[in-house]
């Protein structure tokens, strides 16, 4: 498996930005991709954020496996973390974000109200690249005030934005950990587009994705690509079959594997294969052992 590393200079700058502004913040809202609810968390955030009240938001829940999303919500609840699923595309759950964030410091708000003082709720938005931080902010304020895109690394500087008079949001650029001790986590990030495709071998990535889909979502894989027997096929054989079905044939009758690889990654990210979640809570013990 290829060794994926990704930590450009602006990410180191973002860590400093978060640390320097944390004292101004009431609540941290961490946005995750619902398809990778564990791998999509930067493990350094807990050290950076420390004891600040925190709300986890599973964005792109409309693209994820609903049963697994429920499992993840319960798993995080057992650890004392509030999680809400949302979709910036459909609008699902957007209206609950500010209410849930405010509820985390409601005691402080009530105490200041008793003293005759109003309080502006200040929220910091954090997350890895390409999880939809800017899209969520645009939904919350009702207009496009932050740059958005389908490539990681669109937001490059901090932005303070006011919402409805009593709430301010600090948007920060996406930040990945400086290294990946667990390559399975790195691969999941790559599947969903959290890292730029240019830094990896997309064919190898697609091989491993085909293996995962065969083992976890075989019906969806067969249905999408009109495949028959897939049980005894390796990832590269599956991708070859998929390329053949799609007509990606080049000179000599060979399959254009690069084109097939790019296609299946695009179709995963666009939920054209189905509602897919790339990890389960029951896998976490094994993941954490590898990380340690």
mmCIF file of C-alpha atoms in Angstrom:
data_model
loop_
_atom_site.group_PDB
_atom_site.id
_atom_site.type_symbol
_atom_site.label_atom_id
_atom_site.label_comp_id
_atom_site.label_asym_id
_atom_site.label_seq_id
_atom_site.Cartn_x
_atom_site.Cartn_y
_atom_site.Cartn_z
ATOM 1 C CA UNK A 1 0.000 0.000 0.000
ATOM 2 C CA UNK A 2 1.318 3.438 -0.859
ATOM 3 C CA UNK A 3 2.439 5.666 2.006
ATOM 4 C CA UNK A 4 0.273 8.795 1.886
ATOM 5 C CA UNK A 5 1.582 12.025 3.420
ATOM 6 C CA UNK A 6 0.071 15.512 3.084
ATOM 7 C CA UNK A 7 0.877 18.566 5.176
ATOM 8 C CA UNK A 8 1.368 21.769 3.154
ATOM 9 C CA UNK A 9 2.491 24.944 4.857
ATOM 10 C CA UNK A 10 -0.973 26.488 5.132
ATOM 11 C CA UNK A 11 -2.053 23.598 7.389
ATOM 12 C CA UNK A 12 0.698 24.348 9.917
ATOM 13 C CA UNK A 13 -0.410 27.979 9.798
ATOM 14 C CA UNK A 14 -4.014 26.907 10.415
ATOM 15 C CA UNK A 15 -3.060 25.033 13.576
ATOM 16 C CA UNK A 16 -1.470 28.209 14.929
ATOM 17 C CA UNK A 17 -4.550 30.203 13.913
ATOM 18 C CA UNK A 18 -6.839 27.836 15.843
ATOM 19 C CA UNK A 19 -4.632 27.925 18.945
ATOM 20 C CA UNK A 20 -4.362 31.724 18.902
ATOM 21 C CA UNK A 21 -8.129 32.292 18.587
ATOM 22 C CA UNK A 22 -9.349 29.579 20.922
ATOM 23 C CA UNK A 23 -9.587 31.929 23.916
ATOM 24 C CA UNK A 24 -12.208 33.969 22.022
ATOM 25 C CA UNK A 25 -14.430 30.949 21.378
ATOM 26 C CA UNK A 26 -17.401 29.524 23.311
ATOM 27 C CA UNK A 27 -18.024 26.349 21.308
ATOM 28 C CA UNK A 28 -16.110 24.381 18.691
ATOM 29 C CA UNK A 29 -18.159 22.775 15.931
ATOM 30 C CA UNK A 30 -16.173 20.013 14.275
ATOM 31 C CA UNK A 31 -17.505 19.018 10.856
ATOM 32 C CA UNK A 32 -16.949 15.437 9.733
ATOM 33 C CA UNK A 33 -17.728 13.526 6.569
ATOM 34 C CA UNK A 34 -20.477 11.067 7.560
ATOM 35 C CA UNK A 35 -18.875 8.423 5.336
ATOM 36 C CA UNK A 36 -15.687 8.409 7.461
ATOM 37 C CA UNK A 37 -16.834 9.430 10.974
ATOM 38 C CA UNK A 38 -13.631 8.172 12.640
ATOM 39 C CA UNK A 39 -10.965 8.470 9.957
ATOM 40 C CA UNK A 40 -12.262 11.941 9.094
ATOM 41 C CA UNK A 41 -11.331 13.347 12.500
ATOM 42 C CA UNK A 42 -7.961 15.008 12.852
ATOM 43 C CA UNK A 43 -6.608 13.344 16.037
ATOM 44 C CA UNK A 44 -4.691 16.535 16.839
ATOM 45 C CA UNK A 45 -7.891 18.557 17.274
ATOM 46 C CA UNK A 46 -8.509 17.185 20.770
ATOM 47 C CA UNK A 47 -5.050 18.368 21.875
ATOM 48 C CA UNK A 48 -5.541 21.755 20.239
ATOM 49 C CA UNK A 49 -9.108 22.360 21.428
ATOM 50 C CA UNK A 50 -8.595 20.843 24.893
ATOM 51 C CA UNK A 51 -11.671 21.297 27.129
ATOM 52 C CA UNK A 52 -13.703 23.677 24.983
ATOM 53 C CA UNK A 53 -17.337 22.533 24.545
ATOM 54 C CA UNK A 54 -17.552 20.661 21.251
ATOM 55 C CA UNK A 55 -20.288 19.583 18.854
ATOM 56 C CA UNK A 56 -19.643 17.006 16.139
ATOM 57 C CA UNK A 57 -21.542 17.445 12.878
ATOM 58 C CA UNK A 58 -21.742 14.591 10.373
ATOM 59 C CA UNK A 59 -22.112 16.366 7.045
ATOM 60 C CA UNK A 60 -22.954 14.526 3.800
ATOM 61 C CA UNK A 61 -25.221 12.212 5.778
ATOM 62 C CA UNK A 62 -27.377 11.917 2.660
ATOM 63 C CA UNK A 63 -24.455 10.104 0.980
ATOM 64 C CA UNK A 64 -23.796 7.744 3.894
ATOM 65 C CA UNK A 65 -25.240 4.434 5.072
ATOM 66 C CA UNK A 66 -28.032 5.476 7.461
ATOM 67 C CA UNK A 67 -27.696 2.374 9.659
ATOM 68 C CA UNK A 68 -23.993 2.994 10.137
ATOM 69 C CA UNK A 69 -24.590 6.686 10.814
ATOM 70 C CA UNK A 70 -26.889 5.703 13.694
ATOM 71 C CA UNK A 71 -24.187 3.361 15.004
ATOM 72 C CA UNK A 72 -21.658 6.199 14.961
ATOM 73 C CA UNK A 73 -23.973 8.621 16.732
ATOM 74 C CA UNK A 74 -24.447 6.057 19.516
ATOM 75 C CA UNK A 75 -20.715 5.295 19.619
ATOM 76 C CA UNK A 76 -19.780 8.945 20.113
ATOM 77 C CA UNK A 77 -22.598 9.430 22.643
ATOM 78 C CA UNK A 78 -21.008 6.712 24.760
ATOM 79 C CA UNK A 79 -17.881 8.882 24.796
ATOM 80 C CA UNK A 80 -19.844 11.945 25.907
ATOM 81 C CA UNK A 81 -19.880 13.698 22.535
ATOM 82 C CA UNK A 82 -23.003 15.107 20.931
ATOM 83 C CA UNK A 83 -23.300 14.266 17.222
ATOM 84 C CA UNK A 84 -25.883 15.453 14.713
ATOM 85 C CA UNK A 85 -26.202 14.296 11.074
ATOM 86 C CA UNK A 86 -26.754 16.980 8.442
ATOM 87 C CA UNK A 87 -26.625 17.549 4.701
ATOM 88 C CA UNK A 88 -25.553 20.880 3.267
ATOM 89 C CA UNK A 89 -26.900 19.698 -0.074
ATOM 90 C CA UNK A 90 -30.456 18.892 1.009
ATOM 91 C CA UNK A 91 -30.625 21.146 4.078
ATOM 92 C CA UNK A 92 -31.315 18.226 6.436
ATOM 93 C CA UNK A 93 -30.464 19.066 10.052
ATOM 94 C CA UNK A 94 -29.009 22.501 9.322
ATOM 95 C CA UNK A 95 -31.437 24.296 11.638
ATOM 96 C CA UNK A 96 -30.359 22.181 14.615
ATOM 97 C CA UNK A 97 -26.667 23.115 14.493
ATOM 98 C CA UNK A 98 -26.824 26.507 16.231
ATOM 99 C CA UNK A 99 -29.390 25.313 18.778
ATOM 100 C CA UNK A 100 -27.235 22.333 19.749
ATOM 101 C CA UNK A 101 -24.125 24.520 19.951
ATOM 102 C CA UNK A 102 -25.917 27.040 22.147
ATOM 103 C CA UNK A 103 -27.205 24.267 24.402
ATOM 104 C CA UNK A 104 -23.608 23.354 25.272
ATOM 105 C CA UNK A 105 -23.132 26.706 27.078
ATOM 106 C CA UNK A 106 -26.743 27.404 28.059
ATOM 107 C CA UNK A 107 -25.781 27.631 31.736
ATOM 108 C CA UNK A 108 -23.345 30.469 31.008
ATOM 109 C CA UNK A 109 -25.907 32.245 28.834
ATOM 110 C CA UNK A 110 -28.527 31.995 31.606
ATOM 111 C CA UNK A 111 -26.132 33.299 34.276
ATOM 112 C CA UNK A 112 -25.240 36.352 32.208
ATOM 113 C CA UNK A 113 -28.898 36.950 31.411
ATOM 114 C CA UNK A 114 -29.658 37.014 35.150
ATOM 115 C CA UNK A 115 -27.044 39.768 35.463
ATOM 116 C CA UNK A 116 -28.719 41.729 32.696
ATOM 117 C CA UNK A 117 -26.052 40.994 30.122
ATOM 118 C CA UNK A 118 -26.553 39.510 26.683
ATOM 119 C CA UNK A 119 -24.009 37.132 25.247
ATOM 120 C CA UNK A 120 -22.843 36.686 21.669
ATOM 121 C CA UNK A 121 -22.275 33.020 20.946
ATOM 122 C CA UNK A 122 -18.880 32.602 19.300
ATOM 123 C CA UNK A 123 -18.345 29.363 17.400
ATOM 124 C CA UNK A 124 -15.203 28.082 15.743
ATOM 125 C CA UNK A 125 -15.731 25.781 12.750
ATOM 126 C CA UNK A 126 -13.010 23.182 12.270
ATOM 127 C CA UNK A 127 -12.521 20.054 10.220
ATOM 128 C CA UNK A 128 -10.330 18.345 7.667
ATOM 129 C CA UNK A 129 -10.398 19.560 4.040
ATOM 130 C CA UNK A 130 -13.457 19.016 1.855
ATOM 131 C CA UNK A 131 -15.990 18.193 4.583
ATOM 132 C CA UNK A 132 -18.205 21.195 3.838
ATOM 133 C CA UNK A 133 -17.350 23.803 6.487
ATOM 134 C CA UNK A 134 -17.885 26.708 4.118
ATOM 135 C CA UNK A 135 -21.046 25.171 2.705
ATOM 136 C CA UNK A 136 -22.446 24.784 6.217
ATOM 137 C CA UNK A 137 -21.684 28.404 7.065
ATOM 138 C CA UNK A 138 -23.330 29.566 3.862
ATOM 139 C CA UNK A 139 -26.419 27.541 4.802
ATOM 140 C CA UNK A 140 -26.472 29.029 8.290
ATOM 141 C CA UNK A 141 -26.238 32.638 7.161
ATOM 142 C CA UNK A 142 -28.349 32.150 4.043
ATOM 143 C CA UNK A 143 -25.893 33.509 1.500
ATOM 144 C CA UNK A 144 -22.567 32.644 -0.076
ATOM 145 C CA UNK A 145 -20.150 34.524 2.177
ATOM 146 C CA UNK A 146 -17.328 31.979 2.112
ATOM 147 C CA UNK A 147 -15.566 30.329 -0.764
ATOM 148 C CA UNK A 148 -16.646 26.765 -1.466
ATOM 149 C CA UNK A 149 -15.452 24.052 -3.793
ATOM 150 C CA UNK A 150 -15.248 20.335 -4.360
ATOM 151 C CA UNK A 151 -11.467 20.307 -3.956
ATOM 152 C CA UNK A 152 -9.647 20.259 -0.602
ATOM 153 C CA UNK A 153 -7.923 23.437 0.494
ATOM 154 C CA UNK A 154 -10.358 26.098 -0.771
ATOM 155 C CA UNK A 155 -10.537 28.150 2.458
ATOM 156 C CA UNK A 156 -7.103 29.634 3.200
ATOM 157 C CA UNK A 157 -7.617 32.228 5.954
ATOM 158 C CA UNK A 158 -9.821 32.845 8.968
ATOM 159 C CA UNK A 159 -13.170 34.561 8.468
ATOM 160 C CA UNK A 160 -15.449 35.983 11.187
ATOM 161 C CA UNK A 161 -19.102 35.999 10.166
ATOM 162 C CA UNK A 162 -22.149 37.223 12.092
ATOM 163 C CA UNK A 163 -25.395 35.248 12.083
ATOM 164 C CA UNK A 164 -28.719 36.729 13.205
ATOM 165 C CA UNK A 165 -27.116 39.254 15.521
ATOM 166 C CA UNK A 166 -26.283 37.007 18.477
ATOM 167 C CA UNK A 167 -23.953 34.445 16.908
ATOM 168 C CA UNK A 168 -20.546 34.809 15.306
ATOM 169 C CA UNK A 169 -18.708 32.085 13.407
ATOM 170 C CA UNK A 170 -14.991 31.762 12.852
ATOM 171 C CA UNK A 171 -14.294 29.711 9.730
ATOM 172 C CA UNK A 172 -10.869 28.080 9.485
ATOM 173 C CA UNK A 173 -9.137 26.230 6.649
ATOM 174 C CA UNK A 174 -9.225 22.448 6.613
ATOM 175 C CA UNK A 175 -6.326 20.783 8.371
ATOM 176 C CA UNK A 176 -5.066 17.212 8.171
ATOM 177 C CA UNK A 177 -2.648 15.627 10.655
ATOM 178 C CA UNK A 178 1.046 16.085 9.746
ATOM 179 C CA UNK A 179 1.434 12.364 9.145
ATOM 180 C CA UNK A 180 -0.644 9.195 8.953
ATOM 181 C CA UNK A 181 0.471 6.413 11.281
ATOM 182 C CA UNK A 182 -2.373 4.299 9.958
ATOM 183 C CA UNK A 183 -2.495 3.878 6.205
ATOM 184 C CA UNK A 184 -6.054 2.508 6.245
ATOM 185 C CA UNK A 185 -7.165 5.885 7.618
ATOM 186 C CA UNK A 186 -5.162 7.675 4.928
ATOM 187 C CA UNK A 187 -6.835 5.565 2.247
ATOM 188 C CA UNK A 188 -10.318 6.381 3.556
ATOM 189 C CA UNK A 189 -9.481 10.068 3.466
ATOM 190 C CA UNK A 190 -8.293 9.657 -0.095
ATOM 191 C CA UNK A 191 -11.430 7.765 -1.148
ATOM 192 C CA UNK A 192 -13.630 10.678 -0.137
ATOM 193 C CA UNK A 193 -11.443 13.408 -1.642
ATOM 194 C CA UNK A 194 -10.023 14.881 1.563
ATOM 195 C CA UNK A 195 -6.589 14.848 -0.119
ATOM 196 C CA UNK A 196 -5.734 15.941 -3.607
ATOM 197 C CA UNK A 197 -5.829 13.119 -6.131
ATOM 198 C CA UNK A 198 -2.542 14.332 -7.616
ATOM 199 C CA UNK A 199 -0.506 13.073 -4.635
ATOM 200 C CA UNK A 200 -1.547 9.409 -4.915
ATOM 201 C CA UNK A 201 -1.752 6.499 -7.314
ATOM 202 C CA UNK A 202 -5.450 6.465 -8.165
ATOM 203 C CA UNK A 203 -5.301 2.954 -9.608
ATOM 204 C CA UNK A 204 -4.005 1.463 -6.351
ATOM 205 C CA UNK A 205 -6.604 3.490 -4.493
ATOM 206 C CA UNK A 206 -9.369 2.162 -6.738
ATOM 207 C CA UNK A 207 -8.162 -1.442 -6.313
ATOM 208 C CA UNK A 208 -8.504 -1.216 -2.541
ATOM 209 C CA UNK A 209 -11.869 0.541 -2.859
ATOM 210 C CA UNK A 210 -13.166 -2.276 -5.057
ATOM 211 C CA UNK A 211 -12.040 -4.787 -2.421
ATOM 212 C CA UNK A 212 -13.887 -2.859 0.277
ATOM 213 C CA UNK A 213 -17.084 -2.569 -1.724
ATOM 214 C CA UNK A 214 -16.971 -6.271 -2.612
ATOM 215 C CA UNK A 215 -16.741 -7.191 1.083
ATOM 216 C CA UNK A 216 -19.176 -4.610 2.477
ATOM 217 C CA UNK A 217 -21.556 -3.516 -0.293
ATOM 218 C CA UNK A 218 -21.487 -6.342 -2.870
ATOM 219 C CA UNK A 219 -25.063 -5.810 -4.062
ATOM 220 C CA UNK A 220 -24.466 -2.117 -4.716
ATOM 221 C CA UNK A 221 -21.244 -2.900 -6.603
ATOM 222 C CA UNK A 222 -22.882 -5.560 -8.753
ATOM 223 C CA UNK A 223 -25.918 -3.426 -9.479
ATOM 224 C CA UNK A 224 -24.056 -0.252 -10.398
ATOM 225 C CA UNK A 225 -21.616 -1.915 -12.784
ATOM 226 C CA UNK A 226 -23.756 -4.817 -14.032
ATOM 227 C CA UNK A 227 -21.322 -7.396 -12.639
ATOM 228 C CA UNK A 228 -22.139 -11.050 -12.088
ATOM 229 C CA UNK A 229 -19.881 -13.210 -9.913
ATOM 230 C CA UNK A 230 -17.466 -11.037 -7.891
ATOM 231 C CA UNK A 231 -16.721 -13.160 -4.827
ATOM 232 C CA UNK A 232 -13.390 -14.581 -6.044
ATOM 233 C CA UNK A 233 -12.090 -11.459 -7.767
ATOM 234 C CA UNK A 234 -9.289 -9.252 -6.453
ATOM 235 C CA UNK A 235 -9.567 -5.474 -6.522
ATOM 236 C CA UNK A 236 -7.613 -5.024 -9.741
ATOM 237 C CA UNK A 237 -9.722 -7.726 -11.424
ATOM 238 C CA UNK A 238 -12.900 -6.003 -10.318
ATOM 239 C CA UNK A 239 -11.693 -2.670 -11.665
ATOM 240 C CA UNK A 240 -10.778 -4.335 -14.939
ATOM 241 C CA UNK A 241 -14.264 -5.833 -15.188
ATOM 242 C CA UNK A 242 -15.823 -2.467 -14.408
ATOM 243 C CA UNK A 243 -13.686 -0.758 -17.059
ATOM 244 C CA UNK A 244 -14.701 -3.377 -19.592
ATOM 245 C CA UNK A 245 -18.401 -2.940 -18.789
ATOM 246 C CA UNK A 246 -18.057 0.829 -19.244
ATOM 247 C CA UNK A 247 -16.258 0.433 -22.564
ATOM 248 C CA UNK A 248 -12.928 1.871 -21.418
ATOM 249 C CA UNK A 249 -11.005 -0.150 -24.013
ATOM 250 C CA UNK A 250 -7.804 1.154 -25.562
ATOM 251 C CA UNK A 251 -5.550 -0.122 -28.354
ATOM 252 C CA UNK A 252 -4.852 -3.839 -28.245
ATOM 253 C CA UNK A 253 -8.021 -4.531 -26.312
ATOM 254 C CA UNK A 254 -6.514 -3.423 -22.990
ATOM 255 C CA UNK A 255 -8.619 -1.667 -20.381
ATOM 256 C CA UNK A 256 -7.841 1.965 -19.562
ATOM 257 C CA UNK A 257 -7.390 1.307 -15.843
ATOM 258 C CA UNK A 258 -6.596 4.917 -14.987
ATOM 259 C CA UNK A 259 -9.859 6.074 -16.522
ATOM 260 C CA UNK A 260 -11.754 3.303 -14.713
ATOM 261 C CA UNK A 261 -10.077 4.245 -11.424
ATOM 262 C CA UNK A 262 -10.972 7.921 -11.738
ATOM 263 C CA UNK A 263 -14.535 6.999 -12.651
ATOM 264 C CA UNK A 264 -15.185 4.721 -9.663
ATOM 265 C CA UNK A 265 -13.707 7.260 -7.238
ATOM 266 C CA UNK A 266 -15.896 10.004 -8.720
ATOM 267 C CA UNK A 267 -18.957 7.765 -8.493
ATOM 268 C CA UNK A 268 -18.249 6.871 -4.865
ATOM 269 C CA UNK A 269 -17.911 10.560 -3.965
ATOM 270 C CA UNK A 270 -21.129 11.372 -5.793
ATOM 271 C CA UNK A 271 -23.042 8.492 -4.127
ATOM 272 C CA UNK A 272 -23.787 6.975 -7.531
ATOM 273 C CA UNK A 273 -22.761 3.536 -6.250
ATOM 274 C CA UNK A 274 -25.123 3.901 -3.301
ATOM 275 C CA UNK A 275 -25.189 5.179 0.270
ATOM 276 C CA UNK A 276 -21.782 4.038 1.446
ATOM 277 C CA UNK A 277 -19.995 4.413 4.787
ATOM 278 C CA UNK A 278 -16.373 3.317 4.739
ATOM 279 C CA UNK A 279 -15.964 2.216 8.368
ATOM 280 C CA UNK A 280 -17.921 0.847 11.318
ATOM 281 C CA UNK A 281 -17.551 1.366 15.071
ATOM 282 C CA UNK A 282 -16.693 -2.304 15.520
ATOM 283 C CA UNK A 283 -13.535 -1.753 13.486
ATOM 284 C CA UNK A 284 -12.188 0.972 15.755
ATOM 285 C CA UNK A 285 -10.310 -1.207 18.226
ATOM 286 C CA UNK A 286 -8.204 -2.559 15.373
ATOM 287 C CA UNK A 287 -7.726 0.927 13.918
ATOM 288 C CA UNK A 288 -6.668 2.430 17.245
ATOM 289 C CA UNK A 289 -4.226 -0.399 17.900
ATOM 290 C CA UNK A 290 -2.532 0.378 14.561
ATOM 291 C CA UNK A 291 -2.480 4.112 15.337
ATOM 292 C CA UNK A 292 -0.798 3.433 18.674
#
